[in-house]
Amino acid sequence: MAEQPPLIEAEDLEVRYPDGTLALYDVTFTIAAPTFMAIIGPNGSGKSTLLKTMLGLLKPTKGTLKVLGYDVTEEYKAIRHLVRYVPQRDHIEPTVPMKIKDIVLMGRLLKKPPPRFASRKDVQCARDALRRVDLVDFWNHPFSALSGGQRQRVLVARALASEGDIMILDEPLSGADHSSQTRIVEALREYYAEHQVNIIMVTHDLNPIHMVVKDVLMLNQTVMGIGHPCEIMDLELLKQVYGPMAHIVTMHGHKYCITHDSGVDHHDH
Ligand SMILES: Nc1ncnc2c1ncn2[C@@H]1O[C@H](COP(=O)(O)OP(=O)(O)OP(=O)(O)O)[C@@H](O)[C@H]1O
Ligand SMILES: [Mg+2]
């Protein structure tokens, strides 16, 4: 079997916004595929910028970035074809009169040429995805009637129902309470175990996914650390990135970080 190219290969990457803001610099790292990985770092550390650059929505101002061997500048169309993306703030207005099934089916229909009718297989995939996040009974419910955590679960289901080798989720746990967070993490873990997909998840708080991710990339405009979740739990490194209040607790042989940011996702509205 031919060896798979790395999931992400960054070489001296720099990304600057048109207004001159330097978001990422000297970024060099490689992550092998397949993986379930986390990208962590404080606010403004360039996590969403890296995802947008991977999707060709922003151009590198220096260096190169490849996704499964495709260059983000030259071959972004091939990358977008492979990706299912859950943006940090989805543009679906909570007031939009859409049913849950419409939102989940949208993940599949948008990849089809018009006229976009849902086939039996589309419906099956959408129902299976909603079952994974425990919302299949809400099939005909309006999206606007859901809580913040339930909405996040629907958006994750839309990605699960869709197709493509790379699933990219920008803070899918944000605004979700503990039980919704657990449901999302468990659904992703199960899906990853069953399918050979790559999952890239941006998160403020590594703790809820510490046990399920294979690789962690810690950013603060540049690469601060990369490795397995326990390897990256270095106190000096955490203090450097998150400030002097950061500390590490060990539980059942695993290291968890407590930072100013931990738990922010639960309270942010
Ligand atoms: N459209 C934009 N124009 C100019 N600067 C931007 C733009 N979007 C983001 N930035 C800046 O780029 C830097 C990185 O932002 P980015 O959104 O990638 O951070 P992040 O790690 O995703 O943060 P958060 O945890 O708050 O989501 C920040 O300094 C931010 O202010
Ligand atoms: Mg972000």
PDB file of C-alpha atoms and ligand atoms in Angstrom:
ATOM      1  CA  MET A   1       0.000   0.000   0.000  1.00  0.00           C
ATOM      2  CA  ALA A   2       1.340   3.420  -0.945  1.00  0.00           C
ATOM      3  CA  GLU A   3       2.276   5.532   2.022  1.00  0.00           C
ATOM      4  CA  GLN A   4      -0.207   8.313   2.774  1.00  0.00           C
ATOM      5  CA  PRO A   5       1.178  11.860   2.627  1.00  0.00           C
ATOM      6  CA  PRO A   6       1.153  13.727   5.953  1.00  0.00           C
ATOM      7  CA  LEU A   7      -2.165  15.234   7.028  1.00  0.00           C
ATOM      8  CA  ILE A   8      -0.505  18.628   7.552  1.00  0.00           C
ATOM      9  CA  GLU A   9       2.951  19.716   6.520  1.00  0.00           C
ATOM     10  CA  ALA A  10       3.910  23.310   7.325  1.00  0.00           C
ATOM     11  CA  GLU A  11       7.269  24.752   6.354  1.00  0.00           C
ATOM     12  CA  ASP A  12       8.276  28.185   7.606  1.00  0.00           C
ATOM     13  CA  LEU A  13       4.644  29.311   7.282  1.00  0.00           C
ATOM     14  CA  GLU A  14       3.700  32.918   7.892  1.00  0.00           C
ATOM     15  CA  VAL A  15       0.167  34.320   7.654  1.00  0.00           C
ATOM     16  CA  ARG A  16      -0.561  38.004   7.815  1.00  0.00           C
ATOM     17  CA  TYR A  17      -4.016  39.611   7.439  1.00  0.00           C
ATOM     18  CA  PRO A  18      -4.479  42.363   4.838  1.00  0.00           C
ATOM     19  CA  ASP A  19      -4.466  44.995   7.637  1.00  0.00           C
ATOM     20  CA  GLY A  20      -0.925  43.883   8.544  1.00  0.00           C
ATOM     21  CA  THR A  21      -1.763  41.765  11.615  1.00  0.00           C
ATOM     22  CA  LEU A  22       0.781  38.980  11.904  1.00  0.00           C
ATOM     23  CA  ALA A  23      -1.223  35.900  12.966  1.00  0.00           C
ATOM     24  CA  LEU A  24       1.301  33.063  12.404  1.00  0.00           C
ATOM     25  CA  TYR A  25       5.091  33.060  11.877  1.00  0.00           C
ATOM     26  CA  ASP A  26       7.919  30.483  11.624  1.00  0.00           C
ATOM     27  CA  VAL A  27       5.384  27.644  11.699  1.00  0.00           C
ATOM     28  CA  THR A  28       7.075  24.356  10.816  1.00  0.00           C
ATOM     29  CA  PHE A  29       5.621  20.974  11.759  1.00  0.00           C
ATOM     30  CA  THR A  30       4.357  17.688  10.303  1.00  0.00           C
ATOM     31  CA  ILE A  31       1.412  15.578  11.433  1.00  0.00           C
ATOM     32  CA  ALA A  32       1.034  12.065  10.010  1.00  0.00           C
ATOM     33  CA  ALA A  33      -2.319  10.733   8.758  1.00  0.00           C
ATOM     34  CA  PRO A  34      -4.662   9.335   9.877  1.00  0.00           C
ATOM     35  CA  THR A  35      -5.077  11.094  13.177  1.00  0.00           C
ATOM     36  CA  PHE A  36      -7.552  12.580  15.598  1.00  0.00           C
ATOM     37  CA  MET A  37      -5.738  15.744  16.622  1.00  0.00           C
ATOM     38  CA  ALA A  38      -6.307  18.848  18.708  1.00  0.00           C
ATOM     39  CA  ILE A  39      -5.067  22.360  18.095  1.00  0.00           C
ATOM     40  CA  ILE A  40      -4.848  24.326  21.326  1.00  0.00           C
ATOM     41  CA  GLY A  41      -3.659  27.785  22.355  1.00  0.00           C
ATOM     42  CA  PRO A  42      -4.989  30.950  24.005  1.00  0.00           C
ATOM     43  CA  ASN A  43      -7.319  33.499  22.349  1.00  0.00           C
ATOM     44  CA  GLY A  44      -5.754  35.101  19.308  1.00  0.00           C
ATOM     45  CA  SER A  45      -3.015  32.466  19.022  1.00  0.00           C
ATOM     46  CA  GLY A  46      -3.813  31.755  15.364  1.00  0.00           C
ATOM     47  CA  LYS A  47      -5.830  28.516  15.638  1.00  0.00           C
ATOM     48  CA  SER A  48      -8.697  29.610  13.381  1.00  0.00           C
ATOM     49  CA  THR A  49      -6.196  31.332  11.086  1.00  0.00           C
ATOM     50  CA  LEU A  50      -4.362  28.036  10.573  1.00  0.00           C
ATOM     51  CA  LEU A  51      -7.634  26.251   9.721  1.00  0.00           C
ATOM     52  CA  LYS A  52      -8.654  28.975   7.272  1.00  0.00           C
ATOM     53  CA  THR A  53      -5.227  28.813   5.638  1.00  0.00           C
ATOM     54  CA  MET A  54      -5.603  25.048   5.281  1.00  0.00           C
ATOM     55  CA  LEU A  55      -8.893  25.654   3.452  1.00  0.00           C
ATOM     56  CA  GLY A  56      -7.368  28.233   1.115  1.00  0.00           C
ATOM     57  CA  LEU A  57      -9.520  31.016   2.601  1.00  0.00           C
ATOM     58  CA  LEU A  58      -6.341  32.890   3.571  1.00  0.00           C
ATOM     59  CA  LYS A  59      -3.054  32.830   1.667  1.00  0.00           C
ATOM     60  CA  PRO A  60       0.323  32.230   3.304  1.00  0.00           C
ATOM     61  CA  THR A  61       2.459  35.347   3.122  1.00  0.00           C
ATOM     62  CA  LYS A  62       5.575  33.179   3.396  1.00  0.00           C
ATOM     63  CA  GLY A  63       6.450  29.467   3.415  1.00  0.00           C
ATOM     64  CA  THR A  64       4.281  26.522   2.430  1.00  0.00           C
ATOM     65  CA  LEU A  65       1.399  24.523   3.821  1.00  0.00           C
ATOM     66  CA  LYS A  66       0.244  21.169   2.474  1.00  0.00           C
ATOM     67  CA  VAL A  67      -2.826  19.149   3.413  1.00  0.00           C
ATOM     68  CA  LEU A  68      -2.664  15.446   2.495  1.00  0.00           C
ATOM     69  CA  GLY A  69       0.011  16.424  -0.014  1.00  0.00           C
ATOM     70  CA  TYR A  70      -2.025  19.228  -1.640  1.00  0.00           C
ATOM     71  CA  ASP A  71      -0.598  22.728  -1.557  1.00  0.00           C
ATOM     72  CA  VAL A  72      -3.048  25.219  -0.029  1.00  0.00           C
ATOM     73  CA  THR A  73      -2.235  27.907  -2.574  1.00  0.00           C
ATOM     74  CA  GLU A  74      -2.186  25.822  -5.735  1.00  0.00           C
ATOM     75  CA  GLU A  75      -4.611  23.019  -4.908  1.00  0.00           C
ATOM     76  CA  TYR A  76      -7.130  24.400  -2.440  1.00  0.00           C
ATOM     77  CA  LYS A  77     -10.024  23.066  -4.527  1.00  0.00           C
ATOM     78  CA  ALA A  78      -8.821  19.491  -4.029  1.00  0.00           C
ATOM     79  CA  ILE A  79      -8.494  20.170  -0.284  1.00  0.00           C
ATOM     80  CA  ARG A  80     -11.990  21.651   0.020  1.00  0.00           C
ATOM     81  CA  HIS A  81     -13.359  18.598  -1.716  1.00  0.00           C
ATOM     82  CA  LEU A  82     -11.874  16.422   1.056  1.00  0.00           C
ATOM     83  CA  VAL A  83     -12.922  18.590   3.971  1.00  0.00           C
ATOM     84  CA  ARG A  84     -16.016  18.761   6.139  1.00  0.00           C
ATOM     85  CA  TYR A  85     -15.726  22.000   8.093  1.00  0.00           C
ATOM     86  CA  VAL A  86     -17.577  23.127  11.200  1.00  0.00           C
ATOM     87  CA  PRO A  87     -16.672  26.832  11.572  1.00  0.00           C
ATOM     88  CA  GLN A  88     -16.207  28.483  14.960  1.00  0.00           C
ATOM     89  CA  ARG A  89     -19.337  30.562  14.599  1.00  0.00           C
ATOM     90  CA  ASP A  90     -21.761  29.090  12.160  1.00  0.00           C
ATOM     91  CA  HIS A  91     -23.751  31.529  10.105  1.00  0.00           C
ATOM     92  CA  ILE A  92     -27.055  29.714  10.679  1.00  0.00           C
ATOM     93  CA  GLU A  93     -29.195  32.231  12.515  1.00  0.00           C
ATOM     94  CA  PRO A  94     -31.010  30.535  15.397  1.00  0.00           C
ATOM     95  CA  THR A  95     -34.190  32.169  14.095  1.00  0.00           C
ATOM     96  CA  VAL A  96     -33.957  30.579  10.623  1.00  0.00           C
ATOM     97  CA  PRO A  97     -37.073  28.413  10.130  1.00  0.00           C
ATOM     98  CA  MET A  98     -35.142  25.235   9.348  1.00  0.00           C
ATOM     99  CA  LYS A  99     -35.707  21.794  10.702  1.00  0.00           C
ATOM    100  CA  ILE A 100     -32.890  19.744  12.144  1.00  0.00           C
ATOM    101  CA  LYS A 101     -33.111  17.261   9.299  1.00  0.00           C
ATOM    102  CA  ASP A 102     -32.628  20.091   6.757  1.00  0.00           C
ATOM    103  CA  ILE A 103     -29.451  21.249   8.464  1.00  0.00           C
ATOM    104  CA  VAL A 104     -27.933  17.778   8.691  1.00  0.00           C
ATOM    105  CA  LEU A 105     -28.941  16.860   5.131  1.00  0.00           C
ATOM    106  CA  MET A 106     -27.404  20.120   3.908  1.00  0.00           C
ATOM    107  CA  GLY A 107     -23.960  18.653   4.688  1.00  0.00           C
ATOM    108  CA  ARG A 108     -24.536  16.030   1.990  1.00  0.00           C
ATOM    109  CA  LEU A 109     -26.658  17.959  -0.491  1.00  0.00           C
ATOM    110  CA  LEU A 110     -24.228  20.861  -0.862  1.00  0.00           C
ATOM    111  CA  LYS A 111     -21.639  18.469  -2.274  1.00  0.00           C
ATOM    112  CA  LYS A 112     -24.062  17.339  -5.007  1.00  0.00           C
ATOM    113  CA  PRO A 113     -24.803  19.076  -8.293  1.00  0.00           C
ATOM    114  CA  PRO A 114     -28.313  20.596  -8.555  1.00  0.00           C
ATOM    115  CA  PRO A 115     -31.165  19.674  -8.422  1.00  0.00           C
ATOM    116  CA  ARG A 116     -30.372  18.686  -4.863  1.00  0.00           C
ATOM    117  CA  PHE A 117     -32.883  16.089  -3.724  1.00  0.00           C
ATOM    118  CA  ALA A 118     -32.195  13.889  -0.732  1.00  0.00           C
ATOM    119  CA  SER A 119     -31.825  10.231  -1.688  1.00  0.00           C
ATOM    120  CA  ARG A 120     -32.664   7.347   0.601  1.00  0.00           C
ATOM    121  CA  LYS A 121     -28.930   7.047   1.382  1.00  0.00           C
ATOM    122  CA  ASP A 122     -28.717  10.754   2.275  1.00  0.00           C
ATOM    123  CA  VAL A 123     -31.585  10.336   4.725  1.00  0.00           C
ATOM    124  CA  GLN A 124     -29.986   7.211   6.190  1.00  0.00           C
ATOM    125  CA  CYS A 125     -26.650   8.975   6.715  1.00  0.00           C
ATOM    126  CA  ALA A 126     -28.343  12.008   8.275  1.00  0.00           C
ATOM    127  CA  ARG A 127     -30.351   9.828  10.661  1.00  0.00           C
ATOM    128  CA  ASP A 128     -27.262   7.819  11.594  1.00  0.00           C
ATOM    129  CA  ALA A 129     -25.331  11.032  12.322  1.00  0.00           C
ATOM    130  CA  LEU A 130     -28.141  12.381  14.520  1.00  0.00           C
ATOM    131  CA  ARG A 131     -28.302   9.061  16.360  1.00  0.00           C
ATOM    132  CA  ARG A 132     -24.589   9.414  17.133  1.00  0.00           C
ATOM    133  CA  VAL A 133     -25.173  12.752  18.879  1.00  0.00           C
ATOM    134  CA  ASP A 134     -28.358  11.502  20.527  1.00  0.00           C
ATOM    135  CA  LEU A 135     -30.759  13.781  18.645  1.00  0.00           C
ATOM    136  CA  VAL A 136     -32.471  11.451  16.190  1.00  0.00           C
ATOM    137  CA  ASP A 137     -35.811  12.016  17.924  1.00  0.00           C
ATOM    138  CA  PHE A 138     -35.466  15.709  17.035  1.00  0.00           C
ATOM    139  CA  TRP A 139     -35.506  14.987  13.261  1.00  0.00           C
ATOM    140  CA  ASN A 140     -38.515  17.229  12.587  1.00  0.00           C
ATOM    141  CA  HIS A 141     -37.868  19.828  15.282  1.00  0.00           C
ATOM    142  CA  PRO A 142     -37.089  23.438  14.368  1.00  0.00           C
ATOM    143  CA  PHE A 143     -33.418  24.361  14.836  1.00  0.00           C
ATOM    144  CA  SER A 144     -34.471  27.515  16.686  1.00  0.00           C
ATOM    145  CA  ALA A 145     -36.058  25.438  19.473  1.00  0.00           C
ATOM    146  CA  LEU A 146     -32.740  23.892  20.509  1.00  0.00           C
ATOM    147  CA  SER A 147     -30.359  24.862  23.293  1.00  0.00           C
ATOM    148  CA  GLY A 148     -26.822  26.044  22.475  1.00  0.00           C
ATOM    149  CA  GLY A 149     -25.354  22.622  23.240  1.00  0.00           C
ATOM    150  CA  GLN A 150     -27.958  20.831  21.128  1.00  0.00           C
ATOM    151  CA  ARG A 151     -27.227  23.172  18.233  1.00  0.00           C
ATOM    152  CA  GLN A 152     -23.545  22.342  18.445  1.00  0.00           C
ATOM    153  CA  ARG A 153     -24.476  18.645  18.347  1.00  0.00           C
ATOM    154  CA  VAL A 154     -26.552  19.210  15.181  1.00  0.00           C
ATOM    155  CA  LEU A 155     -23.626  20.976  13.504  1.00  0.00           C
ATOM    156  CA  VAL A 156     -21.309  18.104  14.427  1.00  0.00           C
ATOM    157  CA  ALA A 157     -23.938  15.681  13.046  1.00  0.00           C
ATOM    158  CA  ARG A 158     -23.956  17.623   9.782  1.00  0.00           C
ATOM    159  CA  ALA A 159     -20.192  16.962   9.475  1.00  0.00           C
ATOM    160  CA  LEU A 160     -20.607  13.302  10.464  1.00  0.00           C
ATOM    161  CA  ALA A 161     -23.308  12.823   7.824  1.00  0.00           C
ATOM    162  CA  SER A 162     -21.214  14.398   5.111  1.00  0.00           C
ATOM    163  CA  GLU A 163     -18.309  12.867   3.154  1.00  0.00           C
ATOM    164  CA  GLY A 164     -14.582  13.615   2.985  1.00  0.00           C
ATOM    165  CA  ASP A 165     -11.362  12.348   4.542  1.00  0.00           C
ATOM    166  CA  ILE A 166     -10.769  15.365   6.769  1.00  0.00           C
ATOM    167  CA  MET A 167     -13.152  16.665   9.396  1.00  0.00           C
ATOM    168  CA  ILE A 168     -12.236  20.102  10.732  1.00  0.00           C
ATOM    169  CA  LEU A 169     -14.081  21.455  13.770  1.00  0.00           C
ATOM    170  CA  ASP A 170     -13.351  24.891  15.219  1.00  0.00           C
ATOM    171  CA  GLU A 171     -14.332  24.884  18.922  1.00  0.00           C
ATOM    172  CA  PRO A 172     -17.286  22.484  18.621  1.00  0.00           C
ATOM    173  CA  LEU A 173     -17.525  22.268  22.419  1.00  0.00           C
ATOM    174  CA  SER A 174     -17.984  25.979  22.908  1.00  0.00           C
ATOM    175  CA  GLY A 175     -21.322  26.885  24.447  1.00  0.00           C
ATOM    176  CA  ALA A 176     -22.132  23.230  25.147  1.00  0.00           C
ATOM    177  CA  ASP A 177     -22.751  22.002  28.681  1.00  0.00           C
ATOM    178  CA  HIS A 178     -20.940  19.019  30.142  1.00  0.00           C
ATOM    179  CA  SER A 179     -23.352  16.379  28.828  1.00  0.00           C
ATOM    180  CA  SER A 180     -23.425  17.830  25.301  1.00  0.00           C
ATOM    181  CA  GLN A 181     -19.620  18.030  25.353  1.00  0.00           C
ATOM    182  CA  THR A 182     -19.380  14.397  26.373  1.00  0.00           C
ATOM    183  CA  ARG A 183     -21.846  13.380  23.652  1.00  0.00           C
ATOM    184  CA  ILE A 184     -19.874  15.268  20.976  1.00  0.00           C
ATOM    185  CA  VAL A 185     -16.506  13.865  22.073  1.00  0.00           C
ATOM    186  CA  GLU A 186     -17.918  10.335  22.272  1.00  0.00           C
ATOM    187  CA  ALA A 187     -19.552  10.633  18.815  1.00  0.00           C
ATOM    188  CA  LEU A 188     -16.260  11.794  17.294  1.00  0.00           C
ATOM    189  CA  ARG A 189     -14.289   9.075  19.079  1.00  0.00           C
ATOM    190  CA  GLU A 190     -16.658   6.364  17.817  1.00  0.00           C
ATOM    191  CA  TYR A 191     -16.685   7.732  14.293  1.00  0.00           C
ATOM    192  CA  TYR A 192     -12.891   7.958  14.221  1.00  0.00           C
ATOM    193  CA  ALA A 193     -12.574   4.367  15.428  1.00  0.00           C
ATOM    194  CA  GLU A 194     -14.948   3.134  12.698  1.00  0.00           C
ATOM    195  CA  HIS A 195     -13.756   5.205   9.717  1.00  0.00           C
ATOM    196  CA  GLN A 196     -10.296   6.035   8.477  1.00  0.00           C
ATOM    197  CA  VAL A 197     -10.963   9.783   8.567  1.00  0.00           C
ATOM    198  CA  ASN A 198      -8.777  12.535   9.976  1.00  0.00           C
ATOM    199  CA  ILE A 199     -10.255  14.723  12.671  1.00  0.00           C
ATOM    200  CA  ILE A 200      -8.798  18.129  13.487  1.00  0.00           C
ATOM    201  CA  MET A 201     -10.419  19.847  16.421  1.00  0.00           C
ATOM    202  CA  VAL A 202      -9.624  23.292  17.767  1.00  0.00           C
ATOM    203  CA  THR A 203     -10.319  23.629  21.454  1.00  0.00           C
ATOM    204  CA  HIS A 204      -9.648  25.973  24.346  1.00  0.00           C
ATOM    205  CA  ASP A 205      -9.734  23.144  26.780  1.00  0.00           C
ATOM    206  CA  LEU A 206      -7.807  19.980  26.028  1.00  0.00           C
ATOM    207  CA  ASN A 207      -9.117  18.140  29.086  1.00  0.00           C
ATOM    208  CA  PRO A 208     -12.432  16.846  27.623  1.00  0.00           C
ATOM    209  CA  ILE A 209     -10.568  15.271  24.690  1.00  0.00           C
ATOM    210  CA  HIS A 210      -7.296  14.372  26.388  1.00  0.00           C
ATOM    211  CA  MET A 211      -8.126  10.668  26.298  1.00  0.00           C
ATOM    212  CA  VAL A 212      -9.264  10.502  22.685  1.00  0.00           C
ATOM    213  CA  VAL A 213      -6.748  12.551  20.686  1.00  0.00           C
ATOM    214  CA  LYS A 214      -3.545  11.157  19.252  1.00  0.00           C
ATOM    215  CA  ASP A 215      -1.670  14.386  18.520  1.00  0.00           C
ATOM    216  CA  VAL A 216      -1.748  17.870  19.973  1.00  0.00           C
ATOM    217  CA  LEU A 217      -0.420  21.039  18.357  1.00  0.00           C
ATOM    218  CA  MET A 218       0.009  23.959  20.751  1.00  0.00           C
ATOM    219  CA  LEU A 219       0.108  27.330  19.042  1.00  0.00           C
ATOM    220  CA  ASN A 220       0.867  30.821  20.150  1.00  0.00           C
ATOM    221  CA  GLN A 221       1.400  32.479  16.783  1.00  0.00           C
ATOM    222  CA  THR A 222       4.106  29.881  16.263  1.00  0.00           C
ATOM    223  CA  VAL A 223       4.515  26.241  17.305  1.00  0.00           C
ATOM    224  CA  MET A 224       4.915  26.059  21.098  1.00  0.00           C
ATOM    225  CA  GLY A 225       4.637  22.287  21.358  1.00  0.00           C
ATOM    226  CA  ILE A 226       3.647  19.187  19.459  1.00  0.00           C
ATOM    227  CA  GLY A 227       3.173  15.608  20.630  1.00  0.00           C
ATOM    228  CA  HIS A 228       0.888  13.197  22.439  1.00  0.00           C
ATOM    229  CA  PRO A 229      -1.456  14.796  24.997  1.00  0.00           C
ATOM    230  CA  CYS A 230       0.620  13.777  28.034  1.00  0.00           C
ATOM    231  CA  GLU A 231       3.916  14.726  26.385  1.00  0.00           C
ATOM    232  CA  ILE A 232       2.768  18.261  25.841  1.00  0.00           C
ATOM    233  CA  MET A 233       1.789  18.735  29.489  1.00  0.00           C
ATOM    234  CA  ASP A 234       4.979  20.472  30.535  1.00  0.00           C
ATOM    235  CA  LEU A 235       4.504  22.989  33.336  1.00  0.00           C
ATOM    236  CA  GLU A 236       7.087  25.482  32.106  1.00  0.00           C
ATOM    237  CA  LEU A 237       5.603  25.364  28.607  1.00  0.00           C
ATOM    238  CA  LEU A 238       2.043  25.834  29.901  1.00  0.00           C
ATOM    239  CA  LYS A 239       3.109  28.816  32.028  1.00  0.00           C
ATOM    240  CA  GLN A 240       4.854  30.334  29.058  1.00  0.00           C
ATOM    241  CA  VAL A 241       1.718  29.988  26.910  1.00  0.00           C
ATOM    242  CA  TYR A 242      -1.117  30.481  29.423  1.00  0.00           C
ATOM    243  CA  GLY A 243       0.538  32.539  32.164  1.00  0.00           C
ATOM    244  CA  PRO A 244       1.804  31.845  35.704  1.00  0.00           C
ATOM    245  CA  MET A 245      -1.536  30.469  36.961  1.00  0.00           C
ATOM    246  CA  ALA A 246      -1.297  27.377  34.760  1.00  0.00           C
ATOM    247  CA  HIS A 247      -0.759  24.100  36.552  1.00  0.00           C
ATOM    248  CA  ILE A 248      -0.942  20.375  35.940  1.00  0.00           C
ATOM    249  CA  VAL A 249      -2.947  17.758  37.788  1.00  0.00           C
ATOM    250  CA  THR A 250      -2.373  14.024  37.422  1.00  0.00           C
ATOM    251  CA  MET A 251      -5.385  11.723  37.504  1.00  0.00           C
ATOM    252  CA  HIS A 252      -5.438   7.990  36.770  1.00  0.00           C
ATOM    253  CA  GLY A 253      -1.930   8.261  35.331  1.00  0.00           C
ATOM    254  CA  HIS A 254      -2.853  11.041  32.909  1.00  0.00           C
ATOM    255  CA  LYS A 255      -1.798  14.675  33.086  1.00  0.00           C
ATOM    256  CA  TYR A 256      -4.403  17.430  32.745  1.00  0.00           C
ATOM    257  CA  CYS A 257      -3.811  21.148  32.532  1.00  0.00           C
ATOM    258  CA  ILE A 258      -5.636  23.762  34.534  1.00  0.00           C
ATOM    259  CA  THR A 259      -5.346  27.168  32.922  1.00  0.00           C
ATOM    260  CA  HIS A 260      -7.175  30.422  33.127  1.00  0.00           C
ATOM    261  CA  ASP A 261      -8.917  29.206  29.961  1.00  0.00           C
ATOM    262  CA  SER A 262     -10.115  25.857  31.336  1.00  0.00           C
ATOM    263  CA  GLY A 263     -13.846  25.797  31.613  1.00  0.00           C
ATOM    264  CA  VAL A 264     -14.270  29.055  29.696  1.00  0.00           C
ATOM    265  CA  ASP A 265     -16.145  27.112  27.060  1.00  0.00           C
ATOM    266  CA  HIS A 266     -18.783  26.134  29.598  1.00  0.00           C
ATOM    267  CA  HIS A 267     -19.563  29.686  30.598  1.00  0.00           C
ATOM    268  CA  ASP A 268     -19.071  31.600  27.379  1.00  0.00           C
ATOM    269  CA  HIS A 269     -22.270  32.904  25.789  1.00  0.00           C
TER     270      HIS A 269
HETATM  271  N1  LIG B   1     -10.078  39.255   9.646  1.00  0.00           N
HETATM  272  C1  LIG B   1      -9.031  39.615  10.397  1.00  0.00           C
HETATM  273  N2  LIG B   1      -8.341  40.750  10.135  1.00  0.00           N
HETATM  274  C2  LIG B   1      -7.282  41.136  10.889  1.00  0.00           C
HETATM  275  N3  LIG B   1      -6.806  40.403  11.927  1.00  0.00           N
HETATM  276  C3  LIG B   1      -7.445  39.266  12.233  1.00  0.00           C
HETATM  277  C4  LIG B   1      -8.590  38.811  11.493  1.00  0.00           C
HETATM  278  N4  LIG B   1      -9.025  37.634  12.035  1.00  0.00           N
HETATM  279  C5  LIG B   1      -8.195  37.383  13.059  1.00  0.00           C
HETATM  280  N5  LIG B   1      -7.242  38.350  13.190  1.00  0.00           N
HETATM  281  C6  LIG B   1      -6.147  38.413  14.174  1.00  0.00           C
HETATM  282  O1  LIG B   1      -5.278  37.316  13.953  1.00  0.00           O
HETATM  283  C7  LIG B   1      -4.841  36.768  15.196  1.00  0.00           C
HETATM  284  C8  LIG B   1      -5.216  35.293  15.277  1.00  0.00           C
HETATM  285  O2  LIG B   1      -6.630  35.177  15.279  1.00  0.00           O
HETATM  286  P1  LIG B   1      -7.378  33.764  15.278  1.00  0.00           P
HETATM  287  O3  LIG B   1      -8.812  34.046  15.073  1.00  0.00           O
HETATM  288  O4  LIG B   1      -6.693  32.859  14.350  1.00  0.00           O
HETATM  289  O5  LIG B   1      -7.088  33.275  16.772  1.00  0.00           O
HETATM  290  P2  LIG B   1      -7.694  32.028  17.558  1.00  0.00           P
HETATM  291  O6  LIG B   1      -6.531  31.301  18.141  1.00  0.00           O
HETATM  292  O7  LIG B   1      -8.618  31.253  16.692  1.00  0.00           O
HETATM  293  O8  LIG B   1      -8.492  32.754  18.734  1.00  0.00           O
HETATM  294  P3  LIG B   1      -9.861  32.343  19.521  1.00  0.00           P
HETATM  295  O9  LIG B   1      -9.435  31.368  20.573  1.00  0.00           O
HETATM  296  O10 LIG B   1     -10.304  33.636  20.115  1.00  0.00           O
HETATM  297  O11 LIG B   1     -10.814  31.788  18.529  1.00  0.00           O
HETATM  298  C9  LIG B   1      -5.463  37.631  16.273  1.00  0.00           C
HETATM  299  O12 LIG B   1      -4.527  38.609  16.631  1.00  0.00           O
HETATM  300  C10 LIG B   1      -6.654  38.264  15.590  1.00  0.00           C
HETATM  301  O13 LIG B   1      -6.960  39.505  16.135  1.00  0.00           O
HETATM  302 MG    MG B   2     -10.623  30.829  16.776  1.00  0.00          MG
END
